PDB file of C-alpha atoms in Angstrom:
ATOM      1  CA  MET A   3       0.055   0.010   0.042  1.00  0.00           C
ATOM      2  CA  PRO A   4       1.473   3.427  -0.953  1.00  0.00           C
ATOM      3  CA  ARG A   5       2.899   5.478   1.904  1.00  0.00           C
ATOM      4  CA  ARG A   6       0.684   8.471   2.639  1.00  0.00           C
ATOM      5  CA  PRO A   7       2.683  11.702   2.166  1.00  0.00           C
ATOM      6  CA  GLU A   8       3.856  13.229   5.510  1.00  0.00           C
ATOM      7  CA  GLY A   9       4.595  16.871   5.962  1.00  0.00           C
ATOM      8  CA  CYS A  10       5.349  19.746   3.563  1.00  0.00           C
ATOM      9  CA  ALA A  11       8.368  18.012   1.903  1.00  0.00           C
ATOM     10  CA  ASP A  12       6.372  15.088   0.625  1.00  0.00           C
ATOM     11  CA  ALA A  13       3.376  17.273  -0.281  1.00  0.00           C
ATOM     12  CA  ALA A  14       5.582  19.548  -2.291  1.00  0.00           C
ATOM     13  CA  HIS A  15       7.105  16.422  -3.993  1.00  0.00           C
ATOM     14  CA  MET A  16       3.707  15.319  -5.145  1.00  0.00           C
ATOM     15  CA  PHE A  17       2.365  18.788  -5.881  1.00  0.00           C
ATOM     16  CA  LEU A  18       5.258  19.913  -8.097  1.00  0.00           C
ATOM     17  CA  THR A  19       6.583  16.781  -9.693  1.00  0.00           C
ATOM     18  CA  GLY A  20       3.416  14.831 -10.305  1.00  0.00           C
ATOM     19  CA  GLY A  21       4.794  11.961  -8.037  1.00  0.00           C
ATOM     20  CA  TYR A  22       8.251  11.585  -9.476  1.00  0.00           C
ATOM     21  CA  LYS A  23      10.684  10.400  -6.850  1.00  0.00           C
ATOM     22  CA  LEU A  24      13.285  12.920  -5.734  1.00  0.00           C
ATOM     23  CA  ALA A  25      16.119  12.861  -3.210  1.00  0.00           C
ATOM     24  CA  ARG A  26      15.356  14.112   0.316  1.00  0.00           C
ATOM     25  CA  ARG A  27      17.244  17.356  -0.248  1.00  0.00           C
ATOM     26  CA  ALA A  28      15.273  18.061  -3.443  1.00  0.00           C
ATOM     27  CA  ARG A  29      11.986  17.353  -1.636  1.00  0.00           C
ATOM     28  CA  ARG A  30      12.942  19.904   1.059  1.00  0.00           C
ATOM     29  CA  ALA A  31      13.674  22.526  -1.690  1.00  0.00           C
ATOM     30  CA  LEU A  32      10.370  21.822  -3.393  1.00  0.00           C
ATOM     31  CA  CYS A  33       8.658  22.168  -0.070  1.00  0.00           C
ATOM     32  CA  ALA A  34       9.774  25.868  -0.073  1.00  0.00           C
ATOM     33  CA  LEU A  35       8.427  26.359  -3.543  1.00  0.00           C
ATOM     34  CA  LEU A  36       5.114  24.857  -2.543  1.00  0.00           C
ATOM     35  CA  LEU A  37       4.763  27.493   0.182  1.00  0.00           C
ATOM     36  CA  VAL A  38       4.554  30.098  -2.582  1.00  0.00           C
ATOM     37  CA  GLY A  39       1.512  28.392  -4.021  1.00  0.00           C
ATOM     38  CA  LEU A  40      -0.208  27.993  -0.671  1.00  0.00           C
ATOM     39  CA  ALA A  41       0.357  31.403   0.829  1.00  0.00           C
ATOM     40  CA  PRO A  42      -2.586  33.853   0.357  1.00  0.00           C
ATOM     41  CA  ALA A  43      -0.220  36.615  -0.754  1.00  0.00           C
ATOM     42  CA  ALA A  44       1.323  34.486  -3.398  1.00  0.00           C
ATOM     43  CA  HIS A  45      -1.439  35.170  -5.958  1.00  0.00           C
ATOM     44  CA  ALA A  46      -1.699  31.378  -6.645  1.00  0.00           C
ATOM     45  CA  PHE A  47       1.831  31.068  -7.931  1.00  0.00           C
ATOM     46  CA  ASP A  48       3.218  27.566  -8.405  1.00  0.00           C
ATOM     47  CA  ALA A  49       5.435  25.782 -10.769  1.00  0.00           C
ATOM     48  CA  ALA A  50       3.380  22.622 -11.109  1.00  0.00           C
ATOM     49  CA  THR A  51       2.456  23.101 -14.733  1.00  0.00           C
ATOM     50  CA  CYS A  52       6.025  23.457 -15.833  1.00  0.00           C
ATOM     51  CA  THR A  53       7.189  20.455 -13.732  1.00  0.00           C
ATOM     52  CA  THR A  54       4.383  18.017 -14.641  1.00  0.00           C
ATOM     53  CA  PRO A  55       4.639  16.110 -18.002  1.00  0.00           C
ATOM     54  CA  ALA A  56       2.159  17.234 -20.751  1.00  0.00           C
ATOM     55  CA  GLN A  57       1.753  15.137 -23.824  1.00  0.00           C
ATOM     56  CA  SER A  58       1.448  18.166 -26.227  1.00  0.00           C
ATOM     57  CA  PHE A  59       2.397  21.759 -26.400  1.00  0.00           C
ATOM     58  CA  ALA A  60      -1.330  22.558 -26.664  1.00  0.00           C
ATOM     59  CA  ASP A  61      -1.937  20.852 -23.359  1.00  0.00           C
ATOM     60  CA  LEU A  62       0.833  22.925 -21.719  1.00  0.00           C
ATOM     61  CA  GLU A  63      -0.542  26.138 -23.225  1.00  0.00           C
ATOM     62  CA  ASN A  64      -4.083  25.385 -22.055  1.00  0.00           C
ATOM     63  CA  ALA A  65      -2.866  24.586 -18.539  1.00  0.00           C
ATOM     64  CA  LEU A  66      -0.972  27.920 -18.339  1.00  0.00           C
ATOM     65  CA  SER A  67      -3.869  29.855 -19.719  1.00  0.00           C
ATOM     66  CA  ALA A  68      -6.153  28.418 -17.010  1.00  0.00           C
ATOM     67  CA  GLU A  69      -3.662  29.872 -14.491  1.00  0.00           C
ATOM     68  CA  GLY A  70      -4.063  33.366 -15.982  1.00  0.00           C
ATOM     69  CA  TRP A  71      -1.093  33.471 -18.237  1.00  0.00           C
ATOM     70  CA  SER A  72      -1.679  35.133 -21.709  1.00  0.00           C
ATOM     71  CA  VAL A  73       0.629  35.562 -24.748  1.00  0.00           C
ATOM     72  CA  VAL A  74       2.629  38.747 -25.032  1.00  0.00           C
ATOM     73  CA  GLU A  75       2.073  40.086 -28.548  1.00  0.00           C
ATOM     74  CA  LYS A  76       3.994  43.321 -28.438  1.00  0.00           C
ATOM     75  CA  GLN A  77       7.658  43.900 -27.879  1.00  0.00           C
ATOM     76  CA  THR A  78       7.890  46.623 -25.151  1.00  0.00           C
ATOM     77  CA  LYS A  79      10.698  47.848 -22.975  1.00  0.00           C
ATOM     78  CA  PRO A  80       9.266  46.301 -19.755  1.00  0.00           C
ATOM     79  CA  VAL A  81       9.003  42.926 -21.477  1.00  0.00           C
ATOM     80  CA  ILE A  82      12.491  43.108 -22.917  1.00  0.00           C
ATOM     81  CA  GLU A  83      13.799  44.147 -19.510  1.00  0.00           C
ATOM     82  CA  ALA A  84      12.094  41.129 -17.781  1.00  0.00           C
ATOM     83  CA  LEU A  85      13.387  38.742 -20.552  1.00  0.00           C
ATOM     84  CA  ALA A  86      16.971  40.083 -19.999  1.00  0.00           C
ATOM     85  CA  TRP A  87      16.761  39.361 -16.253  1.00  0.00           C
ATOM     86  CA  ILE A  88      15.405  35.815 -16.688  1.00  0.00           C
ATOM     87  CA  GLY A  89      18.321  35.227 -18.982  1.00  0.00           C
ATOM     88  CA  MET A  90      20.805  35.827 -16.098  1.00  0.00           C
ATOM     89  CA  PRO A  91      21.026  32.414 -14.337  1.00  0.00           C
ATOM     90  CA  GLN A  92      24.559  31.802 -15.544  1.00  0.00           C
ATOM     91  CA  TYR A  93      25.739  35.159 -14.295  1.00  0.00           C
ATOM     92  CA  PHE A  94      24.045  34.464 -10.948  1.00  0.00           C
ATOM     93  CA  ALA A  95      25.934  31.119 -10.805  1.00  0.00           C
ATOM     94  CA  GLY A  96      29.209  32.905 -11.182  1.00  0.00           C
ATOM     95  CA  ASP A  97      29.730  32.637 -14.977  1.00  0.00           C
ATOM     96  CA  SER A  98      30.201  36.346 -15.831  1.00  0.00           C
ATOM     97  CA  GLY A  99      32.926  35.931 -18.422  1.00  0.00           C
ATOM     98  CA  GLY A 100      34.807  38.601 -16.652  1.00  0.00           C
ATOM     99  CA  ARG A 101      32.127  41.150 -17.579  1.00  0.00           C
ATOM    100  CA  SER A 102      30.111  43.467 -15.411  1.00  0.00           C
ATOM    101  CA  GLN A 103      26.475  42.860 -14.594  1.00  0.00           C
ATOM    102  CA  ALA A 104      25.446  45.891 -16.646  1.00  0.00           C
ATOM    103  CA  TYR A 105      27.387  44.635 -19.650  1.00  0.00           C
ATOM    104  CA  VAL A 106      25.814  41.146 -19.463  1.00  0.00           C
ATOM    105  CA  LEU A 107      22.388  42.693 -19.109  1.00  0.00           C
ATOM    106  CA  ASP A 108      22.893  44.660 -22.342  1.00  0.00           C
ATOM    107  CA  LEU A 109      23.778  41.407 -24.109  1.00  0.00           C
ATOM    108  CA  LYS A 110      20.648  39.837 -22.667  1.00  0.00           C
ATOM    109  CA  ARG A 111      18.460  42.672 -23.792  1.00  0.00           C
ATOM    110  CA  ALA A 112      19.674  42.239 -27.398  1.00  0.00           C
ATOM    111  CA  ALA A 113      19.054  38.455 -27.116  1.00  0.00           C
ATOM    112  CA  ALA A 114      15.592  39.005 -25.758  1.00  0.00           C
ATOM    113  CA  LYS A 115      14.447  40.796 -28.884  1.00  0.00           C
ATOM    114  CA  GLY A 116      15.154  37.670 -30.827  1.00  0.00           C
ATOM    115  CA  TYR A 117      12.380  35.785 -29.166  1.00  0.00           C
ATOM    116  CA  PHE A 118       9.838  37.863 -31.002  1.00  0.00           C
ATOM    117  CA  ARG A 119      11.307  36.786 -34.293  1.00  0.00           C
ATOM    118  CA  LYS A 120      11.114  33.058 -33.488  1.00  0.00           C
ATOM    119  CA  LYS A 121       8.703  30.944 -35.473  1.00  0.00           C
ATOM    120  CA  ASP A 122       6.992  27.738 -34.370  1.00  0.00           C
ATOM    121  CA  LEU A 123       8.484  24.520 -35.751  1.00  0.00           C
ATOM    122  CA  THR A 124       6.748  21.162 -35.414  1.00  0.00           C
ATOM    123  CA  ASN A 125       9.039  20.030 -32.666  1.00  0.00           C
ATOM    124  CA  ALA A 126      10.110  23.312 -31.212  1.00  0.00           C
ATOM    125  CA  LYS A 127       7.955  26.167 -29.784  1.00  0.00           C
ATOM    126  CA  THR A 128       8.473  29.156 -27.610  1.00  0.00           C
ATOM    127  CA  ARG A 129       5.984  31.494 -25.884  1.00  0.00           C
ATOM    128  CA  ILE A 130       6.357  34.687 -23.833  1.00  0.00           C
ATOM    129  CA  LEU A 131       3.531  34.926 -21.343  1.00  0.00           C
ATOM    130  CA  THR A 132       2.412  37.463 -18.790  1.00  0.00           C
ATOM    131  CA  ARG A 133      -0.101  37.970 -15.960  1.00  0.00           C
ATOM    132  CA  LYS A 134      -0.857  40.358 -13.207  1.00  0.00           C
ATOM    133  CA  ALA A 135       0.046  39.519  -9.608  1.00  0.00           C
ATOM    134  CA  GLY A 136      -1.162  42.265  -7.315  1.00  0.00           C
ATOM    135  CA  ARG A 137       0.137  45.610  -8.694  1.00  0.00           C
ATOM    136  CA  GLN A 138       2.921  44.026 -10.576  1.00  0.00           C
ATOM    137  CA  THR A 139       3.193  42.110 -13.816  1.00  0.00           C
ATOM    138  CA  GLU A 140       4.986  38.708 -13.990  1.00  0.00           C
ATOM    139  CA  LEU A 141       6.595  37.225 -17.067  1.00  0.00           C
ATOM    140  CA  LEU A 142       7.092  33.619 -18.148  1.00  0.00           C
ATOM    141  CA  LEU A 143       9.274  32.366 -21.007  1.00  0.00           C
ATOM    142  CA  VAL A 144       8.298  28.790 -21.982  1.00  0.00           C
ATOM    143  CA  SER A 145      10.396  26.640 -24.368  1.00  0.00           C
ATOM    144  CA  TRP A 146       9.048  23.323 -25.552  1.00  0.00           C
ATOM    145  CA  LEU A 147      11.151  20.831 -27.587  1.00  0.00           C
ATOM    146  CA  LYS A 148      10.625  17.265 -28.824  1.00  0.00           C
ATOM    147  CA  THR A 149      14.066  15.847 -29.554  1.00  0.00           C
ATOM    148  CA  SER A 150      15.065  13.290 -32.242  1.00  0.00           C
ATOM    149  CA  LEU A 151      15.334  10.765 -29.336  1.00  0.00           C
ATOM    150  CA  MET A 152      11.625  11.258 -28.659  1.00  0.00           C
ATOM    151  CA  GLN A 153      12.197  13.121 -25.407  1.00  0.00           C
ATOM    152  CA  ILE A 154      10.140  16.235 -24.525  1.00  0.00           C
ATOM    153  CA  GLN A 155      12.047  19.041 -22.853  1.00  0.00           C
ATOM    154  CA  VAL A 156      10.161  21.866 -21.175  1.00  0.00           C
ATOM    155  CA  THR A 157      11.896  24.918 -19.776  1.00  0.00           C
ATOM    156  CA  CYS A 158      10.140  27.674 -17.835  1.00  0.00           C
ATOM    157  CA  ASP A 159      11.813  30.896 -16.683  1.00  0.00           C
ATOM    158  CA  PHE A 160       9.726  33.166 -14.453  1.00  0.00           C
ATOM    159  CA  ALA A 161      10.243  36.787 -13.519  1.00  0.00           C
ATOM    160  CA  LEU A 162       8.262  36.841 -10.340  1.00  0.00           C
ATOM    161  CA  SER A 163       6.486  39.694  -8.534  1.00  0.00           C
ATOM    162  CA  GLU A 164       7.032  40.587  -4.865  1.00  0.00           C
ATOM    163  CA  ALA A 165       3.573  39.173  -4.133  1.00  0.00           C
ATOM    164  CA  SER A 166       4.693  35.764  -5.420  1.00  0.00           C
ATOM    165  CA  THR A 167       8.107  36.034  -3.845  1.00  0.00           C
ATOM    166  CA  ALA A 168       7.369  37.270  -0.364  1.00  0.00           C
ATOM    167  CA  PRO A 169       6.299  33.945   1.196  1.00  0.00           C
ATOM    168  CA  LEU A 170       9.361  32.138  -0.106  1.00  0.00           C
ATOM    169  CA  ARG A 171      11.684  34.989   0.831  1.00  0.00           C
ATOM    170  CA  THR A 172      10.318  34.713   4.346  1.00  0.00           C
ATOM    171  CA  GLU A 173      11.378  30.994   4.439  1.00  0.00           C
ATOM    172  CA  HIS A 174      14.964  31.913   3.406  1.00  0.00           C
ATOM    173  CA  THR A 175      15.702  34.902   5.667  1.00  0.00           C
ATOM    174  CA  ALA A 176      19.088  33.497   6.549  1.00  0.00           C
ATOM    175  CA  LEU A 177      20.350  33.760   2.984  1.00  0.00           C
ATOM    176  CA  THR A 178      23.242  36.116   2.346  1.00  0.00           C
ATOM    177  CA  TYR A 179      22.804  38.580  -0.464  1.00  0.00           C
ATOM    178  CA  ASP A 180      25.852  39.318  -2.603  1.00  0.00           C
ATOM    179  CA  LYS A 181      25.784  42.261  -4.962  1.00  0.00           C
ATOM    180  CA  GLY A 182      22.007  42.387  -4.759  1.00  0.00           C
ATOM    181  CA  TYR A 183      21.098  38.795  -5.251  1.00  0.00           C
ATOM    182  CA  ALA A 184      20.901  35.539  -3.274  1.00  0.00           C
ATOM    183  CA  ARG A 185      20.988  32.145  -5.192  1.00  0.00           C
ATOM    184  CA  ILE A 186      19.437  28.982  -3.871  1.00  0.00           C
ATOM    185  CA  PRO A 187      21.643  26.014  -4.852  1.00  0.00           C
ATOM    186  CA  THR A 188      20.275  24.137  -7.908  1.00  0.00           C
ATOM    187  CA  GLU A 189      18.311  20.977  -6.965  1.00  0.00           C
ATOM    188  CA  TYR A 190      18.098  17.965  -9.210  1.00  0.00           C
ATOM    189  CA  GLY A 191      15.704  15.049  -9.220  1.00  0.00           C
ATOM    190  CA  ALA A 192      15.126  11.941 -11.396  1.00  0.00           C
ATOM    191  CA  ASP A 193      13.287   8.691 -11.703  1.00  0.00           C
ATOM    192  CA  ARG A 194      13.205   6.033 -14.450  1.00  0.00           C
ATOM    193  CA  THR A 195      11.487   8.310 -16.960  1.00  0.00           C
ATOM    194  CA  ALA A 196      11.801  11.999 -15.975  1.00  0.00           C
ATOM    195  CA  MET A 197      14.448  14.402 -14.934  1.00  0.00           C
ATOM    196  CA  HIS A 198      13.854  17.723 -13.309  1.00  0.00           C
ATOM    197  CA  HIS A 199      15.817  20.596 -11.882  1.00  0.00           C
ATOM    198  CA  SER A 200      15.071  24.073 -10.594  1.00  0.00           C
ATOM    199  CA  GLN A 201      16.988  27.196  -9.804  1.00  0.00           C
ATOM    200  CA  LEU A 202      15.760  30.170  -7.700  1.00  0.00           C
ATOM    201  CA  VAL A 203      17.435  33.568  -7.331  1.00  0.00           C
ATOM    202  CA  PHE A 204      16.111  36.292  -4.961  1.00  0.00           C
ATOM    203  CA  LEU A 205      16.813  39.861  -6.074  1.00  0.00           C
ATOM    204  CA  ASP A 206      17.359  42.809  -3.645  1.00  0.00           C
ATOM    205  CA  ARG A 207      15.655  45.286  -5.917  1.00  0.00           C
ATOM    206  CA  GLU A 208      16.757  48.412  -3.979  1.00  0.00           C
ATOM    207  CA  THR A 209      20.413  47.392  -3.961  1.00  0.00           C
ATOM    208  CA  LEU A 210      20.411  46.477  -7.675  1.00  0.00           C
ATOM    209  CA  LYS A 211      18.507  49.680  -8.572  1.00  0.00           C
ATOM    210  CA  SER A 212      21.106  51.739  -6.718  1.00  0.00           C
ATOM    211  CA  SER A 213      24.100  49.936  -8.296  1.00  0.00           C
ATOM    212  CA  LEU A 214      22.757  49.780 -11.919  1.00  0.00           C
ATOM    213  CA  ASN A 215      20.590  52.932 -11.933  1.00  0.00           C
ATOM    214  CA  ILE A 216      17.647  51.132 -13.467  1.00  0.00           C
ATOM    215  CA  ASN A 217      14.291  49.762 -12.240  1.00  0.00           C
ATOM    216  CA  ILE A 218      14.421  46.081 -11.503  1.00  0.00           C
ATOM    217  CA  PRO A 219      11.400  44.189 -13.062  1.00  0.00           C
ATOM    218  CA  ALA A 220      11.338  41.223 -10.704  1.00  0.00           C
ATOM    219  CA  SER A 221      11.748  40.205  -7.136  1.00  0.00           C
ATOM    220  CA  ALA A 222      12.908  36.708  -8.012  1.00  0.00           C
ATOM    221  CA  ILE A 223      13.904  34.536 -11.009  1.00  0.00           C
ATOM    222  CA  LEU A 224      12.766  30.931 -11.017  1.00  0.00           C
ATOM    223  CA  SER A 225      13.984  28.544 -13.779  1.00  0.00           C
ATOM    224  CA  THR A 226      12.595  25.015 -14.095  1.00  0.00           C
ATOM    225  CA  SER A 227      13.617  22.284 -16.541  1.00  0.00           C
ATOM    226  CA  LEU A 228      11.729  19.035 -17.162  1.00  0.00           C
ATOM    227  CA  SER A 229      12.630  16.160 -19.538  1.00  0.00           C
ATOM    228  CA  TYR A 230      10.471  13.020 -20.151  1.00  0.00           C
ATOM    229  CA  PRO A 231       9.568  10.558 -22.929  1.00  0.00           C
ATOM    230  CA  ALA A 232       7.127  11.630 -25.592  1.00  0.00           C
ATOM    231  CA  LYS A 233       3.800   9.686 -25.609  1.00  0.00           C
ATOM    232  CA  ASP A 234       4.404   8.178 -29.075  1.00  0.00           C
ATOM    233  CA  HIS A 235       7.843   6.872 -28.203  1.00  0.00           C
ATOM    234  CA  LYS A 236       8.338   3.248 -28.925  1.00  0.00           C
ATOM    235  CA  PRO A 237      11.179   1.782 -26.803  1.00  0.00           C
TER     236      PRO A 237
END
C-alpha cells in the first residue's frame, strides 16, 4: 500500500513533480516552492504546470492559460527588461565571463528581442507569457522541444513579482545577499522516466537599482527544466 505523504516536503514532492521520486534534499527545496503556491499573498503562484509532463504543447498552453497566463504580442521595453533578467542564471551562478552585470544585461536585452522573431516549428515552440500579480506584472518564458530521441524538454523561466516572492523569501531569511542577489543551490531530481531541476534567485531590488541605476522588473527569478519521454515513443 502506498505510503501516505507526510509533511510539507512530501506534499511539495507530489504537488510539483506529479509523483516523481526525488532525493530528500530536493523534496525539502520543493517544499519551499510549494509554500509560494499555498500562501494567500502568493497570488496562486506555483510551478506545477512546468514540472508536470504534458503530452502536447497545446496541453501545456491550455494549462498555463487556465492559471491566468496570456501571450505577449507586443515587444515593449518592460517585456525586454524582464526577459533580460530571466536570462541571467549563468551570471548568478558565477559565470560572468569577466564582464560586469550591466554589460551582461545589455547582451541579454539584445538576445531578448530575438524571441519575438522566433517561428514555431513542429518540434520546437516558444511562448512569452504574462499575468498580473497584485500591482505588478509577471513574465514567463516557455520553451518546448521534442528531440530526435523522442524526449520532450520543457523549460520555464519566471520573472516573479514581490507578491509571489514574499512567502518564499520569508522562508529563506538566513540567505546572504551578494551584490544584490541570493541564489538557492540548484536542486536535481530523477526517476526512471523523468528528470527535473530548478534554480531560484532572490533579487534585492533596491540594492540593484542603486548600483545599476535602473528599475528592477522582478523580485525573484525561477527557472525550471523537465525532460520526459514523448507519448508516441516506442522503446
